[in-house]
Short mmCIF file of C-alpha atoms and ligand atoms in Angstrom, two decimals:
data_model
loop_
_atom_site.label_atom_id
_atom_site.label_comp_id
_atom_site.label_asym_id
_atom_site.label_seq_id
_atom_site.Cartn_x
_atom_site.Cartn_y
_atom_site.Cartn_z
CA MET B 1 0.34 -2.48 17.61
CA ASP B 2 3.96 -3.38 18.29
CA ASN B 3 6.56 -2.33 15.83
CA VAL B 4 4.29 0.31 14.08
CA PHE B 5 5.53 3.86 14.11
CA ILE B 6 3.25 6.80 13.06
CA PHE B 7 5.13 9.92 12.80
CA ASN B 8 3.41 13.01 14.46
CA HIS B 9 6.15 15.55 13.83
CA PRO B 10 4.40 18.84 12.82
CA LEU B 11 6.78 19.40 9.77
CA ILE B 12 5.99 15.92 8.48
CA GLN B 13 2.29 16.40 9.04
CA HIS B 14 2.30 19.84 7.40
CA LYS B 15 4.08 18.60 4.25
CA LEU B 16 1.63 15.58 4.12
CA SER B 17 -1.26 18.01 4.00
CA ILE B 18 0.22 19.59 0.94
CA MET B 19 1.04 16.37 -0.84
CA ARG B 20 -2.48 15.29 -0.20
CA ASP B 21 -4.13 18.23 -2.08
CA LYS B 22 -5.06 17.36 -5.54
CA ASN B 23 -3.87 20.69 -6.83
CA THR B 24 -0.51 20.25 -5.94
CA ASN B 25 1.62 19.60 -9.01
CA SER B 26 4.22 17.05 -9.87
CA LYS B 27 7.31 19.49 -9.18
CA GLU B 28 5.73 20.28 -5.81
CA PHE B 29 4.82 16.80 -4.95
CA ARG B 30 8.34 15.33 -5.81
CA GLU B 31 9.92 17.98 -3.60
CA LEU B 32 7.65 17.25 -0.62
CA VAL B 33 8.22 13.41 -0.89
CA SER B 34 11.84 14.04 -0.75
CA GLU B 35 11.60 16.45 2.05
CA VAL B 36 9.25 14.03 4.10
CA ALA B 37 11.61 11.22 3.34
CA MET B 38 14.37 13.00 4.79
CA LEU B 39 12.70 14.01 7.99
CA MET B 40 11.64 10.45 8.17
CA ALA B 41 15.28 9.14 7.60
CA TYR B 42 16.02 11.10 10.95
CA GLU B 43 13.66 9.29 13.03
CA VAL B 44 14.00 5.87 11.34
CA THR B 45 17.77 5.85 12.14
CA ARG B 46 17.22 6.85 15.95
CA ASP B 47 18.24 3.41 16.94
CA LEU B 48 21.65 3.19 15.21
CA GLN B 49 24.59 2.25 17.28
CA THR B 50 27.08 4.53 18.21
CA CYS B 51 30.46 4.26 20.16
CA GLU B 52 32.43 6.64 22.04
CA VAL B 53 35.47 8.38 20.18
CA ASP B 54 37.70 11.07 21.45
CA VAL B 55 38.22 13.89 18.96
CA GLU B 56 40.90 16.64 19.23
CA THR B 57 39.57 19.95 18.84
CA PRO B 58 41.59 23.05 18.45
CA VAL B 59 40.94 23.67 22.22
CA GLY B 60 40.74 20.13 23.81
CA ILE B 61 39.69 16.60 23.66
CA ALA B 62 35.80 16.03 23.02
CA HIS B 63 34.29 12.69 24.11
CA CYS B 64 32.04 12.26 20.86
CA GLN B 65 29.72 9.51 19.59
CA GLN B 66 30.32 8.08 16.08
CA LEU B 67 28.26 5.62 14.28
CA SER B 68 29.71 2.17 14.79
CA GLY B 69 26.90 -0.49 13.78
CA LYS B 70 26.01 -1.96 10.40
CA LYS B 71 26.20 0.18 7.16
CA LEU B 72 22.77 0.82 5.62
CA ALA B 73 21.25 0.05 2.43
CA ILE B 74 17.96 1.40 1.17
CA VAL B 75 15.83 -0.35 -1.31
CA PRO B 76 12.91 1.63 -2.97
CA ILE B 77 10.11 -0.31 -4.48
CA LEU B 78 9.88 1.02 -8.22
CA ARG B 79 8.46 3.26 -9.21
CA ALA B 80 7.04 5.49 -6.47
CA GLY B 81 9.71 4.58 -3.82
CA LEU B 82 12.27 6.22 -6.14
CA GLY B 83 10.85 9.64 -4.84
CA MET B 84 12.26 8.70 -1.44
CA VAL B 85 15.68 8.03 -2.31
CA ASP B 86 17.37 11.53 -2.42
CA GLY B 87 15.78 12.54 0.79
CA TRP B 88 17.27 9.57 2.52
CA LEU B 89 20.66 10.03 0.98
CA LYS B 90 20.69 13.52 2.08
CA LEU B 91 21.13 12.22 5.61
CA VAL B 92 22.84 8.97 4.94
CA PRO B 93 25.01 9.78 1.91
CA LEU B 94 26.99 6.45 2.07
CA ALA B 95 24.07 4.09 2.02
CA LYS B 96 23.86 1.72 -0.92
CA VAL B 97 20.86 1.64 -3.01
CA GLY B 98 19.05 -1.64 -4.27
CA HIS B 99 16.02 -1.51 -6.45
CA ILE B 100 12.93 -3.79 -6.53
CA GLY B 101 10.48 -3.42 -9.28
CA LEU B 102 6.82 -4.45 -8.61
CA TYR B 103 3.72 -3.22 -9.99
CA ARG B 104 0.11 -4.07 -9.03
CA ASP B 105 -1.86 -5.96 -11.49
CA PRO B 106 -4.84 -3.85 -12.11
CA GLU B 107 -7.10 -6.81 -12.29
CA THR B 108 -6.03 -8.84 -9.34
CA MET B 109 -4.27 -6.06 -7.38
CA LYS B 110 -1.54 -8.60 -6.78
CA PRO B 111 2.10 -7.47 -7.00
CA VAL B 112 4.23 -8.64 -9.88
CA GLU B 113 8.02 -8.61 -9.57
CA TYR B 114 9.84 -7.24 -12.80
CA TYR B 115 13.15 -6.10 -11.57
CA CYS B 116 15.54 -6.74 -8.56
CA LYS B 117 19.24 -5.43 -8.51
CA LEU B 118 20.71 -5.34 -5.00
CA PRO B 119 24.20 -4.22 -3.70
CA ASP B 120 26.70 -7.22 -3.58
CA ASP B 121 27.35 -6.65 0.32
CA ILE B 122 23.61 -6.10 1.24
CA GLN B 123 23.55 -9.09 3.63
CA ASN B 124 25.79 -7.17 5.79
CA ARG B 125 23.97 -4.07 6.01
CA ASP B 126 20.72 -2.88 7.72
CA VAL B 127 18.23 -2.45 5.05
CA ILE B 128 15.14 0.18 4.86
CA VAL B 129 12.62 -0.47 2.25
CA LEU B 130 11.01 2.58 0.82
CA ASP B 131 7.57 3.03 -0.74
CA PRO B 132 5.26 6.14 -0.12
CA MET B 133 2.13 3.99 -0.09
CA LEU B 134 1.18 0.99 1.96
CA ALA B 135 -2.36 -0.07 0.65
CA THR B 136 -3.25 -3.74 0.66
CA GLY B 137 0.29 -4.40 1.74
CA GLY B 138 0.89 -6.85 -1.14
CA SER B 139 3.76 -4.94 -2.63
CA ALA B 140 5.70 -4.42 0.66
CA VAL B 141 5.06 -8.05 1.63
CA ALA B 142 6.49 -9.16 -1.74
CA ALA B 143 9.56 -6.82 -1.53
CA ILE B 144 10.41 -8.09 1.92
CA ASP B 145 9.77 -11.76 0.88
CA ALA B 146 12.10 -11.29 -1.90
CA LEU B 147 14.67 -9.67 0.25
CA LYS B 148 14.38 -12.32 3.02
CA ALA B 149 14.75 -15.13 0.13
CA ARG B 150 18.26 -13.52 -0.45
CA GLY B 151 19.20 -13.86 3.01
CA ILE B 152 18.50 -10.20 4.13
CA HIS B 153 17.01 -10.21 7.62
CA ASN B 154 17.74 -6.69 9.32
CA LEU B 155 14.88 -4.85 7.65
CA LYS B 156 12.53 -1.81 8.30
CA PHE B 157 9.92 -0.58 6.15
CA ASN B 158 9.33 3.16 5.71
CA CYS B 159 6.09 4.44 3.87
CA ILE B 160 4.31 7.87 3.94
CA ILE B 161 0.71 6.87 3.85
CA SER B 162 -0.85 3.84 4.86
CA ALA B 163 -4.16 1.88 5.04
CA PRO B 164 -5.08 -0.19 8.21
CA GLU B 165 -5.40 -3.11 5.98
CA GLY B 166 -1.99 -2.81 4.58
CA ILE B 167 -0.37 -2.37 8.09
CA LYS B 168 -2.15 -5.45 9.29
CA VAL B 169 -1.01 -7.52 6.28
CA LEU B 170 2.49 -6.48 6.43
CA HIS B 171 2.76 -6.86 10.23
CA GLU B 172 1.28 -10.34 10.14
CA ALA B 173 3.44 -11.55 7.30
CA HIS B 174 6.68 -9.92 8.73
CA PRO B 175 6.19 -9.06 12.45
CA ASP B 176 10.02 -8.66 12.79
CA VAL B 177 9.86 -5.73 10.32
CA PRO B 178 9.05 -2.37 12.10
CA ILE B 179 6.85 -0.05 10.10
CA PHE B 180 7.53 3.58 9.98
CA CYS B 181 4.83 5.90 8.42
CA GLY B 182 3.38 9.25 8.35
CA ALA B 183 -0.37 8.54 8.52
CA ARG B 184 -2.65 5.53 8.95
CA ASP B 185 -5.63 6.53 6.87
CA GLU B 186 -9.24 5.48 7.13
CA LYS B 187 -9.62 2.43 4.65
CA LEU B 188 -9.17 1.17 1.04
CA ASN B 189 -11.70 1.89 -1.81
CA GLU B 190 -12.97 -0.67 -4.26
CA HIS B 191 -9.79 -0.12 -6.46
CA ALA B 192 -7.69 -0.68 -3.41
CA TYR B 193 -6.86 3.00 -3.39
CA ILE B 194 -6.13 4.58 0.05
CA VAL B 195 -8.85 6.85 1.30
CA PRO B 196 -8.53 9.71 1.73
CA GLY B 197 -4.84 8.96 0.70
CA LEU B 198 -3.08 11.11 -2.06
CA GLY B 199 -3.95 9.28 -5.10
CA ASP B 200 -1.58 7.44 -7.31
CA ALA B 201 1.90 8.23 -5.84
CA GLY B 202 3.66 7.18 -9.11
CA ASP B 203 1.50 9.13 -11.40
CA ARG B 204 1.90 12.27 -9.17
CA LEU B 205 5.73 11.98 -8.88
CA PHE B 206 6.27 11.24 -12.56
CA GLY B 207 3.12 13.08 -14.13
CA THR B 208 2.28 10.05 -15.99
CA LYS B 209 -1.62 10.73 -15.67
C1 PRP L 1 2.03 1.68 -5.68
C2 PRP L 1 2.69 2.03 -4.65
C3 PRP L 1 2.98 0.66 -3.82
C4 PRP L 1 1.81 -0.10 -4.22
C5 PRP L 1 1.06 -0.13 -2.89
O1 PRP L 1 2.74 1.19 -6.77
O2 PRP L 1 3.91 2.83 -4.93
O3 PRP L 1 4.27 -0.01 -4.42
O4 PRP L 1 1.01 0.45 -5.13
O5 PRP L 1 -0.13 -0.99 -3.16
P1 PRP L 1 -0.26 -2.26 -2.40
O6 PRP L 1 0.01 -1.94 -0.93
O7 PRP L 1 -1.83 -2.51 -2.58
O8 PRP L 1 0.63 -3.29 -2.80
P2 PRP L 1 2.04 0.65 -8.11
O9 PRP L 1 1.79 -0.69 -8.08
O10 PRP L 1 0.77 1.60 -8.69
O11 PRP L 1 3.22 0.80 -9.07
P3 PRP L 1 4.01 2.06 -9.60
O12 PRP L 1 4.90 2.58 -8.37
O13 PRP L 1 4.87 1.71 -10.73
O14 PRP L 1 3.24 3.30 -10.04
N1 URA L 2 -0.97 2.97 -4.88
C1 URA L 2 -1.03 4.31 -4.77
O1 URA L 2 -0.19 4.93 -5.56
N2 URA L 2 -1.94 4.95 -4.08
C2 URA L 2 -3.02 4.26 -3.51
O2 URA L 2 -3.72 4.79 -2.79
C3 URA L 2 -2.74 2.82 -3.46
C4 URA L 2 -1.77 2.19 -4.15
#
């Protein structure tokens, strides 16, 4: 499928295997989400524009590349997307951070928006939406709908684990938005949890269950 990138980097895959383990505690889980997000940020930003600059070193002139394109904003989907923010900011410390609050109604499995606060200049930035889990795709589609409705169109979506159903739904709703993820799992179960997945990412990050 066009525009869908699954990372096969050994470090990402190794860390993912520990995150999935039900015996991994919240402290370790949080650290791993952050480390995986940082490794992914390195790959997701591979196409950033650069321009040539000459830099005077103590020994001579070096012809170097510096970033020259649009600045970045990251937008975590609350709650679980928050776990990916510090990993991203380690690599892109000047990125601005917006927040979109969505939860899945446990009866309908449909996303409900409860919060949205974005940087003033976000329309002038490239925007990466963060959420560790892409299950039915409802939350990702709703978040991207909300951003596009505010005039934001340079978007990428970065998740850690996805279900084939979620990739299809997101790709069909927003074919212009590249999807970057660490794994495409087997399926969803009857509660719309990813199988085998890693369970509830928000609960595992914040110890709420
Ligand atoms: C989780 C996850 C995604 C969403 C994915 O959030 O972090 O946002 O489910 O599911 P979907 O693709 O079927 O929409 P949840 O709704 O559990 O809220 P939380 O992050 O506050 O726990
Ligand atoms: N949200 C999660 O946190 N985990 C899933 O498996 C599906 C949705």
